[in-house]
PDB file of C-alpha atoms in Angstrom:
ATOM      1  CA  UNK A   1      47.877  -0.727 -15.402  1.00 41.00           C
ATOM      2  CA  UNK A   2      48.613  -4.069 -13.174  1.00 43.00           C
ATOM      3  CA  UNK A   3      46.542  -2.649 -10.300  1.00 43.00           C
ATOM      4  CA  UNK A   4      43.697  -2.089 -12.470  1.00 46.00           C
ATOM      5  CA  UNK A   5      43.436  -5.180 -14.078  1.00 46.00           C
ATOM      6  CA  UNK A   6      43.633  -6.988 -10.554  1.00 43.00           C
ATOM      7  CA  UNK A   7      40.982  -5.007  -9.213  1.00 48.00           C
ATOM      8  CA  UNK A   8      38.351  -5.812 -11.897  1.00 52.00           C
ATOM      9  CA  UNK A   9      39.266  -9.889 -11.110  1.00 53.00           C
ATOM     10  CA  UNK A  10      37.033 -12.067  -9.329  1.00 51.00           C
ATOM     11  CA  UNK A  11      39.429 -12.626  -6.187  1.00 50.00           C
ATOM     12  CA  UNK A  12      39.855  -8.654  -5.886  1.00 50.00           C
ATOM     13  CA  UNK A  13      35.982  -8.232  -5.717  1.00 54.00           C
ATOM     14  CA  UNK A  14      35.153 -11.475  -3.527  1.00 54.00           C
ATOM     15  CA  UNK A  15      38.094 -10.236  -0.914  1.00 57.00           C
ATOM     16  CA  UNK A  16      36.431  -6.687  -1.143  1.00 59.00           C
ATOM     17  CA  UNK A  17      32.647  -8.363  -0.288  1.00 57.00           C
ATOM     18  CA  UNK A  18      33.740 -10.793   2.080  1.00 60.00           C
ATOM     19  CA  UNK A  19      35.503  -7.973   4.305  1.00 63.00           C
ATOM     20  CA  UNK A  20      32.359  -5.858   3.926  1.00 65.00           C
ATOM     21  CA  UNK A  21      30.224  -9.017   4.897  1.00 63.00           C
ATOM     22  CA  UNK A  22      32.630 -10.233   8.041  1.00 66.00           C
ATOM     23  CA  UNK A  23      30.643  -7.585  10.465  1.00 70.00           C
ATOM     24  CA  UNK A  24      26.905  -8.353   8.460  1.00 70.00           C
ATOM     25  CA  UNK A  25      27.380 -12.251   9.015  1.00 70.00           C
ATOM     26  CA  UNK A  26      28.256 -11.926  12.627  1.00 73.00           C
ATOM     27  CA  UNK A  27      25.525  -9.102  13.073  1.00 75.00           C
ATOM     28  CA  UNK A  28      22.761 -11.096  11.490  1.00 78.00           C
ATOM     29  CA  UNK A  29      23.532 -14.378  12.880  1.00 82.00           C
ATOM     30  CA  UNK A  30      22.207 -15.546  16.462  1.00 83.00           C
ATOM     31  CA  UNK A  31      24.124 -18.463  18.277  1.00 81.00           C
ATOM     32  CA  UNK A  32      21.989 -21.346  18.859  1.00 80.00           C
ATOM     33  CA  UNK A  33      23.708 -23.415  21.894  1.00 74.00           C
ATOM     34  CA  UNK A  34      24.556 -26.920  22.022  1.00 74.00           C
ATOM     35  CA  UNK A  35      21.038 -27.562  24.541  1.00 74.00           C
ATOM     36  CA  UNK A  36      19.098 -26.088  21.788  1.00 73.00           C
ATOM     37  CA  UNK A  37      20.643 -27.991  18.738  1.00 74.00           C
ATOM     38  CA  UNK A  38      21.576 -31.530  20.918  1.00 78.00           C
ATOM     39  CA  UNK A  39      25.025 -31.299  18.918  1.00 79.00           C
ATOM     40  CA  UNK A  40      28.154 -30.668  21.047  1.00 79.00           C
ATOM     41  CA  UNK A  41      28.865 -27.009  18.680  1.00 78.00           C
ATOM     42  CA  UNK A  42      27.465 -24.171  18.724  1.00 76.00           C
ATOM     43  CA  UNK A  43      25.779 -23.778  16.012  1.00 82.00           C
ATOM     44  CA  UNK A  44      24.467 -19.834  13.701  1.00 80.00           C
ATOM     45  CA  UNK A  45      21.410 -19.500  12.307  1.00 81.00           C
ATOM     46  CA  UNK A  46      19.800 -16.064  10.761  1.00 83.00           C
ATOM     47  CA  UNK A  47      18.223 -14.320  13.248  1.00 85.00           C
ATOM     48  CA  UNK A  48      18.156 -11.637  15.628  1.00 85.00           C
ATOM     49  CA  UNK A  49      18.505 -12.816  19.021  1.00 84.00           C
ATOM     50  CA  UNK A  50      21.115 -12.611  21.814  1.00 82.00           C
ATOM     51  CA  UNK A  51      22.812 -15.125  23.274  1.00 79.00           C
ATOM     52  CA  UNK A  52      20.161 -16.083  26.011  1.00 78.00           C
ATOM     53  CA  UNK A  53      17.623 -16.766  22.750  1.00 79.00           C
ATOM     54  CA  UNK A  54      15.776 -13.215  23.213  1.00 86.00           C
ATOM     55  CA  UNK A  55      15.273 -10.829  20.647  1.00 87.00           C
ATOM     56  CA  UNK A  56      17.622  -8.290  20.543  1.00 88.00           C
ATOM     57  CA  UNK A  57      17.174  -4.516  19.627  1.00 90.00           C
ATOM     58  CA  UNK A  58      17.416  -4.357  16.558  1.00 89.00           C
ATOM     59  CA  UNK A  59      14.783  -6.952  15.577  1.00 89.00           C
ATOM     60  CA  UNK A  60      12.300  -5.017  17.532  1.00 93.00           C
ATOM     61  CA  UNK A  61      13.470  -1.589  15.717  1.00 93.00           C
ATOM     62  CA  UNK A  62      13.312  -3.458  12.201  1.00 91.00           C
ATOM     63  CA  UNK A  63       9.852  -4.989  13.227  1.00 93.00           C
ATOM     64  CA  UNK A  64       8.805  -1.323  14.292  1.00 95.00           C
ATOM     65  CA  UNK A  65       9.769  -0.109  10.846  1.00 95.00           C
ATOM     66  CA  UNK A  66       8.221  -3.017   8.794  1.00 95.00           C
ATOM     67  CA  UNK A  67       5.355  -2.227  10.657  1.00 96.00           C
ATOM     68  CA  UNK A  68       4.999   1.094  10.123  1.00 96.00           C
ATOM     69  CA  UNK A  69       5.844   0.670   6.298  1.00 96.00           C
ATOM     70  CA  UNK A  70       2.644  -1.303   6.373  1.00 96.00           C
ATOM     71  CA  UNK A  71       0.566   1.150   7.953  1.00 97.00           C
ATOM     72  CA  UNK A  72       2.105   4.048   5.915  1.00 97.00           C
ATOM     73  CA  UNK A  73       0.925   1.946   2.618  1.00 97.00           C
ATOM     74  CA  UNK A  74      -2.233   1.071   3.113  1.00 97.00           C
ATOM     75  CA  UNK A  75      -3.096   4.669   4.238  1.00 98.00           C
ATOM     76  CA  UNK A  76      -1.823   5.283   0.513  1.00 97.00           C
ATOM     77  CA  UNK A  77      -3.922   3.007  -0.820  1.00 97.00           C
ATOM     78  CA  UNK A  78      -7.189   4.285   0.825  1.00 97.00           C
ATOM     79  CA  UNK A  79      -5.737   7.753  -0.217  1.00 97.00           C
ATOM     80  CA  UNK A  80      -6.207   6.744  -3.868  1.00 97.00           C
ATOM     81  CA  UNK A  81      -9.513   4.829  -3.479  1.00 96.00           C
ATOM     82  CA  UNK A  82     -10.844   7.707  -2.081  1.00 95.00           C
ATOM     83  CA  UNK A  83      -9.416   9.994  -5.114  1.00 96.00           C
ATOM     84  CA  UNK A  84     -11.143   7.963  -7.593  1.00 94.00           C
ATOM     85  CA  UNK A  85     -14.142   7.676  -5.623  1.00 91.00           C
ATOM     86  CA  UNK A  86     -14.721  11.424  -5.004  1.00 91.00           C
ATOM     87  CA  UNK A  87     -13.350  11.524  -9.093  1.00 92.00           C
ATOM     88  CA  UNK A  88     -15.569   9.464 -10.817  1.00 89.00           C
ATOM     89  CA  UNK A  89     -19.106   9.577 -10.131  1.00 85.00           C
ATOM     90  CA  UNK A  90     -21.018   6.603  -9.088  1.00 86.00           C
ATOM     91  CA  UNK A  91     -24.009   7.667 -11.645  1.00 87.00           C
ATOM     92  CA  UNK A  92     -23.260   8.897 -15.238  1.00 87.00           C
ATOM     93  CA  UNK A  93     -24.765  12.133 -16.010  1.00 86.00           C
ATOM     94  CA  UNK A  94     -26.664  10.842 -18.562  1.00 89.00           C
ATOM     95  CA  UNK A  95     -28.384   8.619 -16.080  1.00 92.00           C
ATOM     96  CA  UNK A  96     -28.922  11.416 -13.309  1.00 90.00           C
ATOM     97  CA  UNK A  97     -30.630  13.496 -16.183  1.00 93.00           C
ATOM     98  CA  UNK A  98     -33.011  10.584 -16.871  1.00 94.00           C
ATOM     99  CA  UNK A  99     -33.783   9.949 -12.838  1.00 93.00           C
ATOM    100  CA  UNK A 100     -34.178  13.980 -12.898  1.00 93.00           C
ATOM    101  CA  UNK A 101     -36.851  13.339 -15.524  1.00 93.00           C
ATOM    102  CA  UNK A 102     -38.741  10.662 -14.009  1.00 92.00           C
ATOM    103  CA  UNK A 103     -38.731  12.091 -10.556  1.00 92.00           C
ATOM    104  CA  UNK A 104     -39.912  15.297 -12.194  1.00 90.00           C
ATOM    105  CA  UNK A 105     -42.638  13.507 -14.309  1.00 88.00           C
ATOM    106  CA  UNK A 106     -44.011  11.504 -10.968  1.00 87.00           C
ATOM    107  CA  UNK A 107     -44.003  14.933  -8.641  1.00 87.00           C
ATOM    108  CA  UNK A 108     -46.579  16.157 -12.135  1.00 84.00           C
ATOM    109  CA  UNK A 109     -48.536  12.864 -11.865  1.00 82.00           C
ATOM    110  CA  UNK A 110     -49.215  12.537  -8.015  1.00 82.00           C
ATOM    111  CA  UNK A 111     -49.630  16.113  -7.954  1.00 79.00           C
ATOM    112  CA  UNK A 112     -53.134  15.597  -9.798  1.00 66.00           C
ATOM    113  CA  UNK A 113     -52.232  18.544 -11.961  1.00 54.00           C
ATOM    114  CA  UNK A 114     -54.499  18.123 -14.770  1.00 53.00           C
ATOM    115  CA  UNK A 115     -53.853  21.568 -16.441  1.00 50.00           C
ATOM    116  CA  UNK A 116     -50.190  20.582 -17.298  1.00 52.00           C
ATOM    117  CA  UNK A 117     -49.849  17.600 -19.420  1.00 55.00           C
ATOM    118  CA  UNK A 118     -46.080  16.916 -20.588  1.00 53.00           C
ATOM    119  CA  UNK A 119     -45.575  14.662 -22.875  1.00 55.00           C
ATOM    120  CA  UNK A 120     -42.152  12.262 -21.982  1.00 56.00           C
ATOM    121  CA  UNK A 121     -40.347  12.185 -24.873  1.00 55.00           C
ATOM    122  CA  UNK A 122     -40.324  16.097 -25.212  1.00 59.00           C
ATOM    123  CA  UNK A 123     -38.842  16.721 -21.335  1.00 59.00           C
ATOM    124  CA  UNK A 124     -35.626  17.933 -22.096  1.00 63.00           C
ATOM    125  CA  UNK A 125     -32.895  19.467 -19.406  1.00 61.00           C
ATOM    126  CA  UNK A 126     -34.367  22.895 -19.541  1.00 61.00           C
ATOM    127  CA  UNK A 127     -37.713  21.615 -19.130  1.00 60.00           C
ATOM    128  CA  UNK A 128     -37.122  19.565 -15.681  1.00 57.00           C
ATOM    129  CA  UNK A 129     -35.108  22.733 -14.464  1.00 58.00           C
ATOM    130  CA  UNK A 130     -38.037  25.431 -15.430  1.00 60.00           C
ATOM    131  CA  UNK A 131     -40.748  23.066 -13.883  1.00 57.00           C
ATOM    132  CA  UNK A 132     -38.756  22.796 -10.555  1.00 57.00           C
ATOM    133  CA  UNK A 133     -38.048  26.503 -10.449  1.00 58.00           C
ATOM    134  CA  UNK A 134     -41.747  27.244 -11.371  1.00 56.00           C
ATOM    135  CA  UNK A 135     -42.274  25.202  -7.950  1.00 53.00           C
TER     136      UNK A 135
END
């Protein structure tokens, strides 16, 4: 019972993250030299560099990946435009069957065909399709 109520205290868990962290601070942290800083220590700062002030392996491995991530994203995203473009149409079909209308009703007007007079407002669907089978 004693062990378990020191392992849920706030020492227990710091102790715990601070031993996990010991080899993730000195990973993560790049030396900057005393010529660098003008101080006489050496001081850390977050990054990942070597001692001579080059990146190191890693960075380029985790620059690699970030990079890829990006590139692996936005080909999602043009994924998905393109599956609502192909998905929704860019004219309603309400809107087609009018412009099938009108084109029909101009080919009848420049065709000078006087013996077939249609009358606008009575061109429905199956009208436009019989006149451009009949064609």
């Amino acid at each position: 019972m004693m062990l378990y109520a020191y392992e849920n205290t706030d020492e227990f868990k710091s102790r715990g993250l601070q031993e996990r962290l010991t080899g993730y601070v000195n990973f993560s942290l790049a030396y900057a030299s005393p010529q660098m800083t003008g101080l006489n220590i050496t001081c850390r700062y977050w990054a990942y560099r070597d001692e001579n002030g080059k990146h190191n392996f890693f960075f380029w491995k985790l620059f690699a990946v970030q990079l890829l991530f990006v590139i692996f994203f936005e080909h999602v995203v043009f994924g998905i435009v393109k599956l609502i473009d192909v998905v929704i149409p860019d004219i309603p079909g309400s809107v087609q069957l009018k412009i099938d209308i009108d084109a029909t009703i101009a080919k009848l007007v420049l065709d000078d065909d006087n013996t077939v007079m249609v009358d606008c407002s009575t061109m429905t669907e199956n009208n436009v399709a019989m006149h451009d089978r009949s064609r």
